[in-house]
Tab-separated table of C-alpha atoms in Angstrom:
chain	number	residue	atom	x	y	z
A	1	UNK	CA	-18.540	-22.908	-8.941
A	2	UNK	CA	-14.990	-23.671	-7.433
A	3	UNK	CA	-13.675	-26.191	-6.044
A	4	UNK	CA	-11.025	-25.415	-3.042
A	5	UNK	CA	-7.930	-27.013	-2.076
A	6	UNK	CA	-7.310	-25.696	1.599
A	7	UNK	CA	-4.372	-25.795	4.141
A	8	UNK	CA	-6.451	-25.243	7.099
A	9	UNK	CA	-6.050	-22.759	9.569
A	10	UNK	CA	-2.341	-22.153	7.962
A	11	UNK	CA	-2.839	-18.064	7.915
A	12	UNK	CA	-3.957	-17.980	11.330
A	13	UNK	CA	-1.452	-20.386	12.680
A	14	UNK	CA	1.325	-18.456	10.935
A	15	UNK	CA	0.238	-14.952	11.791
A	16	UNK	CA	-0.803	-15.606	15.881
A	17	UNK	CA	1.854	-17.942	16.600
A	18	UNK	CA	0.972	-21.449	16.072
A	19	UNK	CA	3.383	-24.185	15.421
A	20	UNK	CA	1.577	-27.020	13.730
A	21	UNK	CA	1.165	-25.822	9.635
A	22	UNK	CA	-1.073	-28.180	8.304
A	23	UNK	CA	0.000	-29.461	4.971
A	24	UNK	CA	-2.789	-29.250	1.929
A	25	UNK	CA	-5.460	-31.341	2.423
A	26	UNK	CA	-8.531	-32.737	0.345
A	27	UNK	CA	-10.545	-31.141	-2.739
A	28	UNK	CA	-13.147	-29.591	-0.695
A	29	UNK	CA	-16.458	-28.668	-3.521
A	30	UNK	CA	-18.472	-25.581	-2.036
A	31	UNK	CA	-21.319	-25.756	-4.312
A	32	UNK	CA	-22.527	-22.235	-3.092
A	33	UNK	CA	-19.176	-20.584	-3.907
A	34	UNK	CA	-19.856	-17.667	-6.639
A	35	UNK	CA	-17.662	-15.283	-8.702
A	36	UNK	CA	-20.582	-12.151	-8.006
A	37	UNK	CA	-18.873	-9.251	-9.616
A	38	UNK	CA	-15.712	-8.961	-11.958
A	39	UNK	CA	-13.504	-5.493	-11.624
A	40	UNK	CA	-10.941	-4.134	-14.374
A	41	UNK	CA	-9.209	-1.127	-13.308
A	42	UNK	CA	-7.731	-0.214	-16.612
A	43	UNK	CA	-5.407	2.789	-15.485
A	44	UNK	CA	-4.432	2.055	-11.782
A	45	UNK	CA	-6.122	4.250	-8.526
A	46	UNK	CA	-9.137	4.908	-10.961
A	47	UNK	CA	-12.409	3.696	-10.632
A	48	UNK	CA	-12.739	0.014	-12.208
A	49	UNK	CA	-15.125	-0.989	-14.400
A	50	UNK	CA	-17.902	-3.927	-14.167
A	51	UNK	CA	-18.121	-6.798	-16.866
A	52	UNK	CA	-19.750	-9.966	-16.917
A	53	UNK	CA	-16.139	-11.929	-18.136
A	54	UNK	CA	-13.254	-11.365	-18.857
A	55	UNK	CA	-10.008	-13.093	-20.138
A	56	UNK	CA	-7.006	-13.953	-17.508
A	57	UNK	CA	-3.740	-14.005	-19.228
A	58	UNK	CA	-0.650	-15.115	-17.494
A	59	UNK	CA	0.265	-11.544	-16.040
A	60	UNK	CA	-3.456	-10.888	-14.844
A	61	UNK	CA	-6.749	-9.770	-16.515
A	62	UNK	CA	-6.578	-8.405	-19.943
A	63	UNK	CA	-6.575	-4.747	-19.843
A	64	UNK	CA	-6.311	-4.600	-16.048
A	65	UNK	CA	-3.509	-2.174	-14.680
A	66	UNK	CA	-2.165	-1.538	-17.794
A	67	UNK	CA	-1.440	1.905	-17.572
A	68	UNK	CA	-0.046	4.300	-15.179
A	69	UNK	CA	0.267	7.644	-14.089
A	70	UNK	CA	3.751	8.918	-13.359
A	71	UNK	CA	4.976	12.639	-11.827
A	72	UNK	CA	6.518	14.320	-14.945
A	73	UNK	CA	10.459	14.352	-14.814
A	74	UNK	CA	11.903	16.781	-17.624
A	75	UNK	CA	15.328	14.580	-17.480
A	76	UNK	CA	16.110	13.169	-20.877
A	77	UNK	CA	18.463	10.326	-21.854
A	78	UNK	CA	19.112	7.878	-25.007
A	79	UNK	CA	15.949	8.976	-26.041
A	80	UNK	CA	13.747	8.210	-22.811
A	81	UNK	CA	11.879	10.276	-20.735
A	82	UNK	CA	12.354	9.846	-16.985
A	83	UNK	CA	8.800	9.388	-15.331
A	84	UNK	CA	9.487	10.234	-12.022
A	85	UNK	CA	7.313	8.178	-9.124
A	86	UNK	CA	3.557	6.827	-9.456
A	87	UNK	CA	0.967	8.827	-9.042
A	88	UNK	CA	-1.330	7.733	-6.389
A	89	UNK	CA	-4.370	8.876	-4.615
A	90	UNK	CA	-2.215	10.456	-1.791
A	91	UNK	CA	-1.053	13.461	-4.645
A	92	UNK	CA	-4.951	13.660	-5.244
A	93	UNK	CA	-8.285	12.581	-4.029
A	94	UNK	CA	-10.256	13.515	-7.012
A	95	UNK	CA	-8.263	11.313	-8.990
A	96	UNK	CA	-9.947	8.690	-7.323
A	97	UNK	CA	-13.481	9.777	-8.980
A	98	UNK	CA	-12.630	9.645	-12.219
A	99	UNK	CA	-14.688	6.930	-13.890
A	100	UNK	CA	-13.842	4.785	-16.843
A	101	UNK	CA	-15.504	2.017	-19.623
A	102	UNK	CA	-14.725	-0.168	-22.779
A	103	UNK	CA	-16.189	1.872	-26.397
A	104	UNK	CA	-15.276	-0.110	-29.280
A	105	UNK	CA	-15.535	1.873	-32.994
A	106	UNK	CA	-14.906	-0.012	-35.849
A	107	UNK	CA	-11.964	-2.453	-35.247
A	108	UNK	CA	-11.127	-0.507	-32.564
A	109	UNK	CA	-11.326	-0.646	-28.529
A	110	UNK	CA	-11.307	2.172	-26.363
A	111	UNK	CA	-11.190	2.670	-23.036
A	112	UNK	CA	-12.897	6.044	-21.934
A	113	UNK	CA	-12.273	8.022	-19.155
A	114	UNK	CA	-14.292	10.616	-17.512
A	115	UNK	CA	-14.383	12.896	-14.252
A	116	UNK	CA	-16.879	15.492	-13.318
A	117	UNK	CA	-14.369	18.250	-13.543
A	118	UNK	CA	-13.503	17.700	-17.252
A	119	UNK	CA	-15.964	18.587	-20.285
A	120	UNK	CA	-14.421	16.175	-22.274
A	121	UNK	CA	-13.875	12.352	-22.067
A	122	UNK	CA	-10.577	10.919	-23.227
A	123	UNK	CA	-10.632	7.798	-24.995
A	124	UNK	CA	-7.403	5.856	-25.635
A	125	UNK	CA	-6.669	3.127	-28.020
A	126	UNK	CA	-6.611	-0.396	-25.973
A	127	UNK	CA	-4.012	-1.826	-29.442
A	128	UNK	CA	-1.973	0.944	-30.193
A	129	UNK	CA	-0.416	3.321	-27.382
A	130	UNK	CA	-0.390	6.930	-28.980
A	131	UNK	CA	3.115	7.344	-29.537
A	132	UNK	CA	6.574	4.909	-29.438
A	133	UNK	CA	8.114	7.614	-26.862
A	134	UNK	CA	9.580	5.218	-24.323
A	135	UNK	CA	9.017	6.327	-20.941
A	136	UNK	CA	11.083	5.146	-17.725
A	137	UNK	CA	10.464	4.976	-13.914
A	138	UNK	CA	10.817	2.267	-11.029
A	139	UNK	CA	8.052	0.563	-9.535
A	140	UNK	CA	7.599	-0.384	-5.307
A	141	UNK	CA	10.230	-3.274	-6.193
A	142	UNK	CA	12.837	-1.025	-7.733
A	143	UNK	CA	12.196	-2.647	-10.763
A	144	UNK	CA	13.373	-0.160	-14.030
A	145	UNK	CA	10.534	-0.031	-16.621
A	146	UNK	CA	9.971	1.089	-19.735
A	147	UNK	CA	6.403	2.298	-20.563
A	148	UNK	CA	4.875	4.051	-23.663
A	149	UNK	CA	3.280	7.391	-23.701
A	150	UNK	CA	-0.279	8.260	-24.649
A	151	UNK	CA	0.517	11.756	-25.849
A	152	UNK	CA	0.382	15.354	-25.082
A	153	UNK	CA	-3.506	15.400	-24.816
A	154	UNK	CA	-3.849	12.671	-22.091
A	155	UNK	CA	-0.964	14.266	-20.191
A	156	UNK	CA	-2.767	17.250	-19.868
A	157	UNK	CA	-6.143	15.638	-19.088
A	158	UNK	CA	-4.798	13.746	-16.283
A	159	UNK	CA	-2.571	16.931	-14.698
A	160	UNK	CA	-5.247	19.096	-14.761
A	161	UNK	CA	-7.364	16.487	-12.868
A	162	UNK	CA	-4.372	15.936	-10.536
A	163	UNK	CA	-2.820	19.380	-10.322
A	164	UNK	CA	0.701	18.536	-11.014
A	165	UNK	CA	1.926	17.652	-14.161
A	166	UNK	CA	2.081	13.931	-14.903
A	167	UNK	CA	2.276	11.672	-17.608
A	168	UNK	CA	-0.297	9.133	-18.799
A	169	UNK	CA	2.228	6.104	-20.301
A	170	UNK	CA	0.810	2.381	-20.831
A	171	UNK	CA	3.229	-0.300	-19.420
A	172	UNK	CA	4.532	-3.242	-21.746
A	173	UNK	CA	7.057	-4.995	-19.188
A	174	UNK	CA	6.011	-7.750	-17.271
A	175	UNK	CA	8.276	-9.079	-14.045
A	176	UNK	CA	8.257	-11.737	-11.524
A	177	UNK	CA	6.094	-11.061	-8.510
A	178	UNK	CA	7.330	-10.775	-4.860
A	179	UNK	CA	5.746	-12.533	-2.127
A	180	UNK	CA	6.676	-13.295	1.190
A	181	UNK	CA	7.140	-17.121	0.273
A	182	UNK	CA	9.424	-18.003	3.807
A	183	UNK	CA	6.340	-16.700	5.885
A	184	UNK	CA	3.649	-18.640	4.086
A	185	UNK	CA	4.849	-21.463	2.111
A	186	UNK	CA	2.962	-19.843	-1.421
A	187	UNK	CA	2.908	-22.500	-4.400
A	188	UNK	CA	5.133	-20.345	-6.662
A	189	UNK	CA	5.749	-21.526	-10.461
A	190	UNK	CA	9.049	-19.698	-12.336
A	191	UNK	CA	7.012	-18.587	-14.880
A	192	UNK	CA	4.602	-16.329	-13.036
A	193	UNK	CA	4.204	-13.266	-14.203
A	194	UNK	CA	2.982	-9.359	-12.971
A	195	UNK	CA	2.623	-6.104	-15.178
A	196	UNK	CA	5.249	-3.151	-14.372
A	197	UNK	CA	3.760	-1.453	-11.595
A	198	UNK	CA	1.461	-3.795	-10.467
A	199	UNK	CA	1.139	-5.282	-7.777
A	200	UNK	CA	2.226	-8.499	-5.996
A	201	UNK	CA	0.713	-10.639	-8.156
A	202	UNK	CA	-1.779	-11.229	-11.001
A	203	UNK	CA	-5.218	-11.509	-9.571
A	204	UNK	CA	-6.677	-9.473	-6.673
A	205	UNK	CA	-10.014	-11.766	-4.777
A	206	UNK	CA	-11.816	-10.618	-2.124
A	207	UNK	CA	-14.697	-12.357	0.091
A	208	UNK	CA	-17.736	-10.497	0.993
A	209	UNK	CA	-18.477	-12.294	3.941
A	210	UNK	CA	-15.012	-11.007	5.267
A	211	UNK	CA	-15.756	-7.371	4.636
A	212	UNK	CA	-19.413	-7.909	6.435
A	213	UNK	CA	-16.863	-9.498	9.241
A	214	UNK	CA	-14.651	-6.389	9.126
A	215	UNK	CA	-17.774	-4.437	9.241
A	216	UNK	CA	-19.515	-6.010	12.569
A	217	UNK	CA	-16.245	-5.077	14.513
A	218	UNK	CA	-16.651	-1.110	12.993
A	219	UNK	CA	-18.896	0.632	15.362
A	220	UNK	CA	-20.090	3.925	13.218
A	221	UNK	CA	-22.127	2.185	10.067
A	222	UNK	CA	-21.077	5.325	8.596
A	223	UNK	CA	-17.762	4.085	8.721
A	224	UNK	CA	-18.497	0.876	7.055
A	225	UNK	CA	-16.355	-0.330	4.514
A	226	UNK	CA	-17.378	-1.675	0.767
A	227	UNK	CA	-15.266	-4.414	-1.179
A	228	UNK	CA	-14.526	-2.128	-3.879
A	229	UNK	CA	-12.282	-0.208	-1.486
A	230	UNK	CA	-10.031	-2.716	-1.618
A	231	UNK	CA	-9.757	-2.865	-5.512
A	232	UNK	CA	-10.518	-6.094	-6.089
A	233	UNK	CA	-10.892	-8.295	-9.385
A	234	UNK	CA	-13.320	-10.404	-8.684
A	235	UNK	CA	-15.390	-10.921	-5.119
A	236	UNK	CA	-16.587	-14.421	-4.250
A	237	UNK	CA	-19.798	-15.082	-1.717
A	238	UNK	CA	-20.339	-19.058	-0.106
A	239	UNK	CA	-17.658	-19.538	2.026
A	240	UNK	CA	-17.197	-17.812	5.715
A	241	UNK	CA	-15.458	-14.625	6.394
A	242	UNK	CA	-12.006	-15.088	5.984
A	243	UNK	CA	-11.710	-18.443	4.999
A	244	UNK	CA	-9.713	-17.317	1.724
A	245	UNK	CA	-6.924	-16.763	3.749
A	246	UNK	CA	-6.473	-20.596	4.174
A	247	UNK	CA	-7.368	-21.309	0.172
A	248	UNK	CA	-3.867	-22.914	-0.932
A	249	UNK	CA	-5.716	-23.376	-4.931
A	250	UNK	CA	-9.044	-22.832	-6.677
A	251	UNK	CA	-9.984	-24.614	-9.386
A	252	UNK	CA	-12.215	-22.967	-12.188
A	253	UNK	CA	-14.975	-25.512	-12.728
A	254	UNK	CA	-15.942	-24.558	-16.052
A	255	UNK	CA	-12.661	-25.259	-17.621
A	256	UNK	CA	-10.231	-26.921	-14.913
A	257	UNK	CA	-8.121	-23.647	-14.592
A	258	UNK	CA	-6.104	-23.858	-11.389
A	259	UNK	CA	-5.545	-20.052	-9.710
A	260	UNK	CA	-2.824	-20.118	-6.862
A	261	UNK	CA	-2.627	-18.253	-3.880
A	262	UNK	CA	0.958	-16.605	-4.201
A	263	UNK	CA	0.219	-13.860	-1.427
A	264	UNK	CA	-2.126	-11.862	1.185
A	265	UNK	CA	-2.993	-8.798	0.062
A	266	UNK	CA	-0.470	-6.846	2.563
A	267	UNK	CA	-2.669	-3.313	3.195
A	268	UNK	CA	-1.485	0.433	2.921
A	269	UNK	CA	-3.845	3.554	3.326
A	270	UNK	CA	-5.585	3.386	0.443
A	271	UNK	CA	-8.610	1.348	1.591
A	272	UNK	CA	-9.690	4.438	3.695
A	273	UNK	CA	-10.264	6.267	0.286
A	274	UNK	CA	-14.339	5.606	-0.161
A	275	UNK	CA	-15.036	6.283	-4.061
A	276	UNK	CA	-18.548	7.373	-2.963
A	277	UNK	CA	-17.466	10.385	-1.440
A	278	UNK	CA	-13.997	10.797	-3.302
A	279	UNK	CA	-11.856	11.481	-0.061
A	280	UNK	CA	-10.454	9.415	2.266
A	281	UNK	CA	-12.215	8.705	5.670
A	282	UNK	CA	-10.919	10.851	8.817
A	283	UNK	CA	-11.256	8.331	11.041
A	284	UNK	CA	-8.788	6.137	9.217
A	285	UNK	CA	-11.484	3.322	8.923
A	286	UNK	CA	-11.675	0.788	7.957
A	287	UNK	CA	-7.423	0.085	8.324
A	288	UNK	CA	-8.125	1.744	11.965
A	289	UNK	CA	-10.120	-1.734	12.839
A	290	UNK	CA	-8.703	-4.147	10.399
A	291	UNK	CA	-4.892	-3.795	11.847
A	292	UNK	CA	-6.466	-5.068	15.559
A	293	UNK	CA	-6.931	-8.706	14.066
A	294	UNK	CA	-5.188	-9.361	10.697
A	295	UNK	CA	-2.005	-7.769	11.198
A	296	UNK	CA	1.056	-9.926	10.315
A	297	UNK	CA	4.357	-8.500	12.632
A	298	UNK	CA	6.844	-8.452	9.626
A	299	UNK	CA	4.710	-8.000	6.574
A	300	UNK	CA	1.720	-5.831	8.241
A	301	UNK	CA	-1.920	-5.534	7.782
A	302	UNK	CA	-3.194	-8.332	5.603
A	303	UNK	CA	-6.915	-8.711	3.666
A	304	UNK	CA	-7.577	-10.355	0.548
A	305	UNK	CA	-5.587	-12.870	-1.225
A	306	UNK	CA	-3.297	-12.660	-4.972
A	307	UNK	CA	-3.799	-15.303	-7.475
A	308	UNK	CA	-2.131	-16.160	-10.226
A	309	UNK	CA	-3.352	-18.427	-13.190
A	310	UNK	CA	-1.604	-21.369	-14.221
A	311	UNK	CA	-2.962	-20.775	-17.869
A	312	UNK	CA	-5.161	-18.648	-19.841
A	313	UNK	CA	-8.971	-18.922	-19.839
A	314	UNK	CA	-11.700	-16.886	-18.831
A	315	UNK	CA	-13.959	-15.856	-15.683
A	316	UNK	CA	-17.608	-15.261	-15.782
A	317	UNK	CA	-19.829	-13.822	-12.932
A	318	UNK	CA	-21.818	-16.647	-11.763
């Protein structure tokens, strides 16, 4: 259960024009309100993977995001490799099938990739990256950061999946997130925390009621959209579509842990990617509909909000 603390109507008032913001308002208990699935992505524009709970640290969900894939840059310097840009699924669509989960041997977690194109899975140490080289690149922000590579062996597993040569690194920075804080008012805290190369924030939540929303205005059903396009950490069902646009703070009931809206989920392409059918859709849905009623004129296409926590704990389905 959560309990929601709500400025109502602020996103739509903001975004179409309106000039009275309401301020927060009262502890509003939606008894229905569930967490119904909870999504890791361990390596970022890779399938996620399912669990029942997991822990939130300050900078997000353990083991979510935390590595990367970067175009290979020969340049050397002080003993750093340069990692070039991010790989995303724009440099390949099948990257977008591979498939991953948690082994543990021993003492030891793993977490174990796998795509249909590869005999082999590659499992990678969640403690202990594979080597101390220090890798650098610059994230969306501009932000320099130093990663560690996993090795020769998961370079090469990921390039021949991709087709260019890339490098599989783990990042250990974290950074301040960005948010548009003039546009919305977002309760910000200085010590807020993302992982390099994240995104905007810590925690990614999307309502399902707003995707069946989104989905009543798309007329092919082919073209119908799931929530796990939209990568998110955990999806929540009980409140209307859309109404976590307006949720200022949810409290976790089992333990009093306070999660704070610090952004909207500002949209690029890559919710037109369908994992399903590992390509993205020609008829740019569901962006196509989704930019004709949440589109924000400075910031752009918004859906689904970014948390973070104000301390650790951890989130069960249910």
């Amino acid at each position: 259960m959560l309990h929601i603390l709500a400025g109502v109507g602020q996103l739509y008032q903001l975004v179409f024009g309106g000039q009275d913001v309401s301020p927060l308002v009262e502890l509003e208990d939606y008894p229905e309100t569930q967490i119904t699935d909870l999504i890791i992505y361990p390596c970022s524009r890779i399938k996620g993977v399912h669990v029942e709970e997991t822990k939130v640290l300050k900078h997000g969900l353990e083991f979510d995001r935390d590595w990367l894939l970067l175009k290979k840059d020969i340049s050397k310097q002080e003993n750093k490799t340069s990692g070039g840009r991010l790989i995303t699924l724009r440099n390949s669509e099948s990257l977008g099938i591979t498939a991953c989960r948690f082994e543990t041997k021993g003492d030891n977690t793993f977490v174990v990739f796998s795509h249909p194109d590869q005999p082999k899975d590659l499992w990678v140490n969640v403690q202990k990256p594979q080597t101390d080289e220090v890798v650098t690149f610059y994230d969306y922000d501009l932000n320099e950061i130093e990663a560690l590579s996993e090795g020769a062996e998961a370079h090469k597993w990921f390039s021949e999946i991709v087709g260019i040569d890339v490098l599989f690194v783990k990042s250990t920075q974290k950074f301040k997130p960005t948010t548009h804080q003039q546009e919305f008012n977002y309760i910000l805290k200085e010590d807020d925390l993302r992982k390099g190369g994240h995104g905007k924030a810590a925690v990614h939540l999307i309502n399902r009621k707003s995707v069946e929303h989104l989905n009543s205005k798309i007329k092919d059903s082919d073209s119908h959209a799931t929530p796990y396009q939209f990568r998110p950490n955990l999806i929540i069902e009980g409140v209307e579509a859309d109404d976590e646009d307006d949720m200022r703070e949810m409290v976790l009931v089992s333990d009093g842990t306070t999660f704070r809206q610090t952004q909207h989920c500002v949209r690029c392409r890559e919710p037109t990617y369908n994992t399903d059918k590992g390509k993205f859709s020609e008829d740019g849905e569901p962006m196509k509909t989704l930019s004709t009623y949440k589109i924000h004129p400075e910031i752009g296409t918004v859906f689904g909000v970014l948390l973070q926590a104000d301390s650790e704990c951890t989130l069960r389905v249910g």
